[in-house]
Coordinates of C-alpha atoms in Angstrom, one line a residue:
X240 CA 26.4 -103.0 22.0
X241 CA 24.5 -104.1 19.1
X242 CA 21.4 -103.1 20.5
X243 CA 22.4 -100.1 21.4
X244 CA 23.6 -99.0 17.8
X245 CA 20.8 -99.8 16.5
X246 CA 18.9 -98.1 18.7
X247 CA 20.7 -94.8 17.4
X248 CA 20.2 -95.7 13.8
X249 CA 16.5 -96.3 14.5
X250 CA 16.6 -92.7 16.5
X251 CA 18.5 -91.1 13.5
X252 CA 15.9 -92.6 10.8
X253 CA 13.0 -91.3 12.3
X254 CA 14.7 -87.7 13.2
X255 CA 15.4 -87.6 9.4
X256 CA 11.6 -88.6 8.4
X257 CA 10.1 -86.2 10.9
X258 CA 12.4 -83.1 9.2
X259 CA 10.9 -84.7 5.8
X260 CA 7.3 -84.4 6.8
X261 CA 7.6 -81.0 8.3
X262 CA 9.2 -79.6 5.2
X263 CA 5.9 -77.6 3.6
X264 CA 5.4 -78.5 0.1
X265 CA 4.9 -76.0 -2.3
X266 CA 1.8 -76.3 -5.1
X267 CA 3.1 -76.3 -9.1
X268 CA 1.8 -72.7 -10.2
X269 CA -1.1 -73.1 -12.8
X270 CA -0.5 -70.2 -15.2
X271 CA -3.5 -68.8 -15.9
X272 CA -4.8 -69.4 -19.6
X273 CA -6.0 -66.1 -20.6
X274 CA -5.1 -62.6 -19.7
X275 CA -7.4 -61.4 -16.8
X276 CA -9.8 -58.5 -18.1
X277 CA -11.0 -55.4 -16.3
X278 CA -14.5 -55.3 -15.9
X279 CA -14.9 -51.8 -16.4
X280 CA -14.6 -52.4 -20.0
X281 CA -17.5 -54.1 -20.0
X282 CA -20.4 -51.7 -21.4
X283 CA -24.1 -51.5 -22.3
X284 CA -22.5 -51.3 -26.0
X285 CA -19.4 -53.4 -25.4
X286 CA -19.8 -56.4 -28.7
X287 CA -20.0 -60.1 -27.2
X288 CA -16.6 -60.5 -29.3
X289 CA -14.6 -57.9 -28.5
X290 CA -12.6 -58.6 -25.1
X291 CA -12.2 -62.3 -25.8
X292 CA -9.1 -62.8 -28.0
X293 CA -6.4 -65.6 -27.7
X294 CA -2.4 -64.8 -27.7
X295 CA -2.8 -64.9 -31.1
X296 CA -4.7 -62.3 -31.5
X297 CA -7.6 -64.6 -32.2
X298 CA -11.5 -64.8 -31.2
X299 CA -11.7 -67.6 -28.7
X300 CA -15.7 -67.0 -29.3
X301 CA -18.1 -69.3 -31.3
X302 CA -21.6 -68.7 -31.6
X303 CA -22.2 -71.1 -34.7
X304 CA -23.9 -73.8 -32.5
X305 CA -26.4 -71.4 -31.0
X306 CA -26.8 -69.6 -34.1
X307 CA -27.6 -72.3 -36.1
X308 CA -30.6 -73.3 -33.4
X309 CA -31.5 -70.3 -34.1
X310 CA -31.8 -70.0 -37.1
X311 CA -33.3 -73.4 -37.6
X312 CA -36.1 -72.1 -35.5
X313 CA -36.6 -69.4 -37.4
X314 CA -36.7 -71.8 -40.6
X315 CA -39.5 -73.9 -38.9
X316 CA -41.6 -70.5 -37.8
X317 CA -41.1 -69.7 -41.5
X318 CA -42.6 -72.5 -42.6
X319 CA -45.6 -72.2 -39.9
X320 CA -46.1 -68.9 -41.5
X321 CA -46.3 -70.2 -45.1
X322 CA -50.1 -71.5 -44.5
X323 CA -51.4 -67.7 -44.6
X324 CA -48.8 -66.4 -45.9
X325 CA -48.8 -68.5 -49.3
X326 CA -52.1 -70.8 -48.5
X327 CA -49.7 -73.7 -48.4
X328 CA -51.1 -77.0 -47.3
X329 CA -48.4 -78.0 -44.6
X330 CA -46.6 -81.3 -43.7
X331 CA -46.6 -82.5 -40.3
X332 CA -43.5 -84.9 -41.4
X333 CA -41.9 -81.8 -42.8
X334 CA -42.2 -79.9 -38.9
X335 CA -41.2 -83.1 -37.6
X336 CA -37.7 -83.4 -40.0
X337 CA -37.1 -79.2 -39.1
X338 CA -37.4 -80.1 -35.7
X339 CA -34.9 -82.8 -35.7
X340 CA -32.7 -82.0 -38.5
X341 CA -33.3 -85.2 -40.6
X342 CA -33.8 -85.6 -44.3
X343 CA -32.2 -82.0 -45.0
X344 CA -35.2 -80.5 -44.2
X345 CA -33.9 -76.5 -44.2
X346 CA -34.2 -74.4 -47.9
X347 CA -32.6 -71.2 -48.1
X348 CA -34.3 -68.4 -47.2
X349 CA -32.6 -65.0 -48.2
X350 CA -34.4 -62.8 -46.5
X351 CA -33.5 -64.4 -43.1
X352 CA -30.4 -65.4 -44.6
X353 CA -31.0 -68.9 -43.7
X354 CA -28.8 -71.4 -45.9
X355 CA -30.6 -74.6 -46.2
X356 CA -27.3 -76.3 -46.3
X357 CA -25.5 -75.1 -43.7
X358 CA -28.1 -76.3 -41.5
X359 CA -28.8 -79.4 -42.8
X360 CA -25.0 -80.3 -41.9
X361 CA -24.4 -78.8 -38.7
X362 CA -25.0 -81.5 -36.6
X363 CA -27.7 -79.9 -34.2
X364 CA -31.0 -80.0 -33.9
X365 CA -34.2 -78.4 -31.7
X366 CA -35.4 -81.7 -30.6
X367 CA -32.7 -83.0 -28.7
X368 CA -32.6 -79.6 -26.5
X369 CA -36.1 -79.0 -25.7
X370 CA -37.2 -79.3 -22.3
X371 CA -33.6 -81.1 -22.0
X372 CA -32.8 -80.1 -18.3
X373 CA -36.1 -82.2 -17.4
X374 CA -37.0 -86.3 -16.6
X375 CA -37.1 -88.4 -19.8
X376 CA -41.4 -88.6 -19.2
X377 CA -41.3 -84.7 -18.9
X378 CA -39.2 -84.7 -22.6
X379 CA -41.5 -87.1 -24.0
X380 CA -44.1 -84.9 -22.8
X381 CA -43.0 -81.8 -24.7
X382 CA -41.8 -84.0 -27.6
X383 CA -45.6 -85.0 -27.7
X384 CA -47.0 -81.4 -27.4
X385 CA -45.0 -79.3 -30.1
X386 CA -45.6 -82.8 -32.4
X387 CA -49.3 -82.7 -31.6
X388 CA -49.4 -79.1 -32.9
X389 CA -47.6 -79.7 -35.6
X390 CA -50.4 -81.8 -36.6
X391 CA -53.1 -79.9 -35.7
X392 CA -51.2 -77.3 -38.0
X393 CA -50.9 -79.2 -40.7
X394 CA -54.7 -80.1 -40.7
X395 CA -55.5 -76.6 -39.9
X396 CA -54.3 -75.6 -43.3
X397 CA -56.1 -77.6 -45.4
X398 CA -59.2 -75.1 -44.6
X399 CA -57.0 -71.9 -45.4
X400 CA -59.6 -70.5 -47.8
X401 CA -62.2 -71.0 -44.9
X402 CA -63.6 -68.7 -42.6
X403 CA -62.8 -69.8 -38.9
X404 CA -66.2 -70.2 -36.6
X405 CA -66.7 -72.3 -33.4
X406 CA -65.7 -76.1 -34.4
X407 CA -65.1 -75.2 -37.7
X408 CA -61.1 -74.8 -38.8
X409 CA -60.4 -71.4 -40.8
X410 CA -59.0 -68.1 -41.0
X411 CA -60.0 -65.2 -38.8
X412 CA -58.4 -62.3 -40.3
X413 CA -54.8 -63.2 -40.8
X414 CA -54.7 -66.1 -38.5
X415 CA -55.0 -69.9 -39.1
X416 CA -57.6 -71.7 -36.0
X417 CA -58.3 -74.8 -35.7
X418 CA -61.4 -76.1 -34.6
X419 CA -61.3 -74.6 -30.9
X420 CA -60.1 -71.3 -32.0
X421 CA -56.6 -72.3 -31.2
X422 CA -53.3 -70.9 -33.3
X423 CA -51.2 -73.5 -33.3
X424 CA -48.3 -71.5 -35.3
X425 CA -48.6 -69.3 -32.0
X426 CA -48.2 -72.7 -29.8
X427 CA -45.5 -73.9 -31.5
X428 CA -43.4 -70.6 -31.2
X429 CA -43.9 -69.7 -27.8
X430 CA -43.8 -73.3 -26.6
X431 CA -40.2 -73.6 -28.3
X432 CA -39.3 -70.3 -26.5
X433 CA -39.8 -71.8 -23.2
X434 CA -38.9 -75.8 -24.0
X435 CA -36.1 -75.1 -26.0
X436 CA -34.2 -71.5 -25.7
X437 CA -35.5 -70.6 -21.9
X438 CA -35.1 -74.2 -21.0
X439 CA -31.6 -74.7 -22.1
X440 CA -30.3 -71.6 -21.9
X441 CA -31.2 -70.9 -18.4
X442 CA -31.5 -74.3 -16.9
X443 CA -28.6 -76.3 -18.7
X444 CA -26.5 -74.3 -19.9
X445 CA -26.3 -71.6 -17.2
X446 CA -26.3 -74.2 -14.7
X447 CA -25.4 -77.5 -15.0
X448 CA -22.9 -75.9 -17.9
X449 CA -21.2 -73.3 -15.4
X450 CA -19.4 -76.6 -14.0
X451 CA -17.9 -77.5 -17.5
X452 CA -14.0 -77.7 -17.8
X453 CA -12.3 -74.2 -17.6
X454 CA -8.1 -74.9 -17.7
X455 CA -7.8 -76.7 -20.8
X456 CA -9.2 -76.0 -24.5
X457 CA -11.9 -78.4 -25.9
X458 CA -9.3 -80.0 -28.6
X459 CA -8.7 -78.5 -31.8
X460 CA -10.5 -75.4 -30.5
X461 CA -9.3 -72.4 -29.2
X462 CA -11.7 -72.0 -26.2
X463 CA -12.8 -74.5 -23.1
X464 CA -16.1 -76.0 -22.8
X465 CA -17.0 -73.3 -20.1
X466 CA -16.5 -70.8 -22.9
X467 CA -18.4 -72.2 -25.3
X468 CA -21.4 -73.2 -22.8
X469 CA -21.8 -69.5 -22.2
X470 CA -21.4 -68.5 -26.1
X471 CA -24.0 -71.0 -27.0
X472 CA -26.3 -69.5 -24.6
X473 CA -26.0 -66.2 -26.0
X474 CA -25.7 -67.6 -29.7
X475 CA -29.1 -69.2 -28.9
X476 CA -30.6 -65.5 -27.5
X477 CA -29.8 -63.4 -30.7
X478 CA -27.9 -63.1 -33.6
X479 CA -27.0 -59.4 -32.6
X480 CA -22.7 -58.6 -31.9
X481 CA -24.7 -56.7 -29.3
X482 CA -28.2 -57.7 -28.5
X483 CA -30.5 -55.2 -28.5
X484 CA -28.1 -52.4 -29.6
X485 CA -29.4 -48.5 -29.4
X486 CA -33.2 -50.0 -28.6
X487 CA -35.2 -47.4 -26.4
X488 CA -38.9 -48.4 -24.7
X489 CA -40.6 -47.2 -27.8
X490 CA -38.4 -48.8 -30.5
X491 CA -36.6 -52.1 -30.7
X492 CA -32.8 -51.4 -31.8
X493 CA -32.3 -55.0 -33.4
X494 CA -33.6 -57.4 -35.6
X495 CA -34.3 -60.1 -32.8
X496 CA -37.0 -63.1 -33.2
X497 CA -38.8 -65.0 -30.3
X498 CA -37.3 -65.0 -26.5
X499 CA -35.1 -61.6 -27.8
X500 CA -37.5 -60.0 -28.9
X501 CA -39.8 -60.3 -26.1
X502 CA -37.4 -59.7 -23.3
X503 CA -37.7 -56.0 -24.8
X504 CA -41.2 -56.1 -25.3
X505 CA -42.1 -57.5 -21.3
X506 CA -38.8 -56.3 -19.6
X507 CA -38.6 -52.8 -19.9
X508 CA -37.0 -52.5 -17.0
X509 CA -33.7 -54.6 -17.5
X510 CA -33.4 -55.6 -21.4
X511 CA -30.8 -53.3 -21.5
X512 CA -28.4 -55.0 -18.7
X513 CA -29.1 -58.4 -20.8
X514 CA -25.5 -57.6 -23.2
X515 CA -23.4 -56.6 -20.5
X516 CA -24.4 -59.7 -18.2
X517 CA -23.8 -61.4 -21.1
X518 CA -20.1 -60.4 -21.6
X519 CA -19.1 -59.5 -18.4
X520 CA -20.7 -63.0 -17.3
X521 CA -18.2 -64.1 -20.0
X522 CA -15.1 -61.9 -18.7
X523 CA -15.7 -63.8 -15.3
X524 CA -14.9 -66.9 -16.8
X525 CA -11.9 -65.9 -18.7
X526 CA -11.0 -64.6 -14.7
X527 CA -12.3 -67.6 -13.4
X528 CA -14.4 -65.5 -10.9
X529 CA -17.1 -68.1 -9.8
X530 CA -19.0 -65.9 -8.1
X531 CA -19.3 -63.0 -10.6
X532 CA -19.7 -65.7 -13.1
X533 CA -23.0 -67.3 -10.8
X534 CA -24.5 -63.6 -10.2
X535 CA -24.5 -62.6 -13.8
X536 CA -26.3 -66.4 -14.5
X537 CA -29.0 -65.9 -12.1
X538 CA -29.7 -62.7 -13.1
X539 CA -30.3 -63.1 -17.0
X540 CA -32.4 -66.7 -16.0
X541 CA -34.3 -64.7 -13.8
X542 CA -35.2 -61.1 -16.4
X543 CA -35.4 -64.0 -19.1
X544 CA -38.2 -66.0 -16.9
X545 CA -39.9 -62.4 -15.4
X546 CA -40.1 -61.5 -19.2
X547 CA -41.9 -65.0 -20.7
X548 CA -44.3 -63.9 -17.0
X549 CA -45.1 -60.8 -18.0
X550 CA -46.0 -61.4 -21.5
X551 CA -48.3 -64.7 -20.5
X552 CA -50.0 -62.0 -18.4
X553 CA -50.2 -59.0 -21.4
X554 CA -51.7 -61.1 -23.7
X555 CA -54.1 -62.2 -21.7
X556 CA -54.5 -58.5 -21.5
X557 CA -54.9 -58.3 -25.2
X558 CA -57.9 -61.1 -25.1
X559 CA -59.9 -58.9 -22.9
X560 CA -59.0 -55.0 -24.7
X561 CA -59.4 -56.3 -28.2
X562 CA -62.2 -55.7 -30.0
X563 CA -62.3 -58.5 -33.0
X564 CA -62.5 -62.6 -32.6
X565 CA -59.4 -62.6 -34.8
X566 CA -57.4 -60.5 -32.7
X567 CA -58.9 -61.9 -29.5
X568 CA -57.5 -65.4 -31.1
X569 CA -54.5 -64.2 -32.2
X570 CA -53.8 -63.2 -28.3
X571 CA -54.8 -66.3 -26.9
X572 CA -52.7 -68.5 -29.3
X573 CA -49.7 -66.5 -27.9
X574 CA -51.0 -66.3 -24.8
X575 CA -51.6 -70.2 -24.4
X576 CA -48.2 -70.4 -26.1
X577 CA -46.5 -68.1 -22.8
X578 CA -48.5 -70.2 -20.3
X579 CA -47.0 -73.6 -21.5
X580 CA -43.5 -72.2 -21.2
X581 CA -43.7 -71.2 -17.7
X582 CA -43.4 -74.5 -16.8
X583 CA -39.7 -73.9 -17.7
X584 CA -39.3 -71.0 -15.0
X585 CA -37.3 -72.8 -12.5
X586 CA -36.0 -69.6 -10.9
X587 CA -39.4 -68.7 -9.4
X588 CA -40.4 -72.2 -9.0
X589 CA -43.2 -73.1 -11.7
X590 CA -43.9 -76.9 -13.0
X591 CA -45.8 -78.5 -15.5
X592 CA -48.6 -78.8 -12.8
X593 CA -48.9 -75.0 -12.3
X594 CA -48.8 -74.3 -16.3
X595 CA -51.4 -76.9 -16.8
X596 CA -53.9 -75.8 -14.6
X597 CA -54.5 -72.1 -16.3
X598 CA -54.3 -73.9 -19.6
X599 CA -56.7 -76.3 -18.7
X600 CA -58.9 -73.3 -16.9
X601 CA -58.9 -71.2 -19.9
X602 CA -59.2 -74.1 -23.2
X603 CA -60.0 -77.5 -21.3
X604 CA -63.8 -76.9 -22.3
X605 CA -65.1 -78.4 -25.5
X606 CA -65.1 -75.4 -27.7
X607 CA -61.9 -73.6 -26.3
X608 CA -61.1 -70.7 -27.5
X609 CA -64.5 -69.7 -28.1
X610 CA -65.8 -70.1 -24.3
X611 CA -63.5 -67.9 -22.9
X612 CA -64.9 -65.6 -20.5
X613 CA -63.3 -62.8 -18.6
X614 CA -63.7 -64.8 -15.3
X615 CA -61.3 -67.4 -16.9
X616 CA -59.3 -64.4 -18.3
X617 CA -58.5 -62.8 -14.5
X618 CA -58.2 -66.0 -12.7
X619 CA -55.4 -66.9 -15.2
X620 CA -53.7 -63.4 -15.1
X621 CA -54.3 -63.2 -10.7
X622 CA -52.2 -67.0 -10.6
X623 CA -49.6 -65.9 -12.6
X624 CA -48.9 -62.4 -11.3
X625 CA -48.9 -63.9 -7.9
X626 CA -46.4 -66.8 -9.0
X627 CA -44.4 -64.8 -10.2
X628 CA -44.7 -61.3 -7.9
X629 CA -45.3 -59.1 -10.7

């Protein structure tokens, strides 16, 4: 008898745990933490700002961080330009502090409106973003190139008031060479257009920073980390509330500096559908529309990488339609400048081997600049139009 009522009880007990683990279980409902927006609002003209507003009423946007990389980039170019613009003798160690943001190394500049001070405290720098999405050797590497030129810029200006010849340092028209005909204010621009605003826009933050934390806000903040990643990308592009705003083919509608500016210039075909990738890119992520949010990634990385292509290739161009040394110089030293950064174009597959090889084919002779031939021109132009299927 005892066995057998136990029996039952056993019989009852697991009748009651199967009903249990049958019973379906119904997921807690994660409100969504913004309002979904419509993409059709999203226009050619639409301001990065104006969907993105909290329940509050507040901008959950904040481009400081990538604005102030800007602009400390355009306080370093500044100071590059100060050797012909003022005949300055520059400071290496000064380049260096810009570059890192040590010893408050930033001065107001009105007509940029840079404020030396707001810089100097922001708590970013260039240096620890360029060429950040690569190996620690590759960093040290472009650490050791832009550093190297700011040298080579520094001695360059000590012969200001020269004229520039083969192995001699100088001026040729407006534009400081050194020795091998080389602008290094051109190298240091362009190579911080690929290592530092190509590199970590497209291959950190609109990659590795797509995967950031989207359901909570960063604390004290009023947007997540996804957010931000994807305003500091366009906070590192332009300045503009909407990037390239009436521009046509013939006429630049913005004031834009470095990458910006030459997406226009060597994009012709899609600078204008750079803003609403932008914001619409941005609207995905308030939707939390992965997909949308990947498309509209890929394809600014890839008209931001065909642009930096195209204008490696029209300055090389330039070297062989121009008709003075200066302004045959003054191509190559952007030129070189493009070349280096292509090693940043991840999108169509280009390295630091494929960059160095044209560099080394057009300047690795003793005189550089100044044994250029057209052979060296086309071979350089025919690799990188075929890299890149222009």
């Amino acid at each position: 008898m005892r066995s057998l009522l136990f029996t039952a009880i056993v019989a009852v007990s697991l009748s009651s745990c199967s009903d249990d683990d049958d019973t379906p279980v119904t997921p807690p409902v994660v409100a969504d933490l913004r309002t979904k927006i419509d993409y059709a609002k999203v226009t050619t003209t639409t301001p990065y700002k104006a969907l993105f507003i909290d329940a509050k009423g507040d901008t959950t946007v904040d481009l400081s961080t990538g604005n102030n990389r800007y602009r400390m980039f355009q306080g370093l170019n500044y100071y590059l330009g100060s050797a012909v613009r003022d005949s300055a003798t520059l400071d290496a160690t000064v380049m260096k502090n810009m570059f890192a943001n040590t010893s408050n190394p930033f001065v107001d500049v009105p007509s940029l409106k840079i404020v030396g001070a707001t810089l100097n405290s922001s708590g970013v720098q260039l240096k620890d973003k360029t060429a950040s999405s690569k190996t620690a050797a590759e960093i040290t590497a472009a650490n050791t190139y832009l550093e190297t030129s700011f040298a080579a810029m520094a001695d360059a200006s000590k012969s200001v008031k020269k004229a520039a010849s083969k192995g001699v340092a100088g001026k040729s028209g407006t534009y400081l060479l050194d020795a091998k005909g080389i602008e290094h204010a051109q190298i240091i621009q362009k190579g911080l257009i690929g290592a530092l605003q190509l590199d970590y826009i497209s291959n950190v933050l609109l990659v590795k920073g797509l995967e950031a934390d989207n359901k909570s806000l960063v604390s004290g903040k009023n947007y997540t980390a996804l957010e931000h990643n994807w305003d500091e990308a366009y906070g590192l592009l332009t300045l503009s509330p909407v990037y390239l705003a009436g521009s046509t083919d013939a006429v630049r509608g913005t004031s834009e500096s470095f990458l910006g500016s030459y997406i226009w210039e060597y994009n012709k075909e899609n600078y204008a559908k750079i803003q609403p990738a932008f914001v619409k890119g941005r609207a995905a992520i308030v939707n939390n529309d992965a997909a949308e949010l990947k498309t509209q990634a890929t394809f600014i990385r890839t008209e931001m990488e065909r642009a930096i292509a195209k204008a490696a290739v029209g300055y090389l161009g330039k070297w062989k339609t121009s008709t003075t040394d200066a302004a045959r110089a003054h191509a190559m030293g952007e030129g070189l400048g493009f070349i280096y950064s292509l090693r940043y174009a991840s999108i169509n597959g280009a390295d630091a081997a494929f960059s160095d090889a044209i560099l080394v084919g057009l300047v690795g002779s003793a005189n550089g600049f100044w044994d250029l031939t057209p052979d060296k021109i086309n071979a350089a132009a025919d690799a990188i139009t075929a890299k890149f299927k222009l």
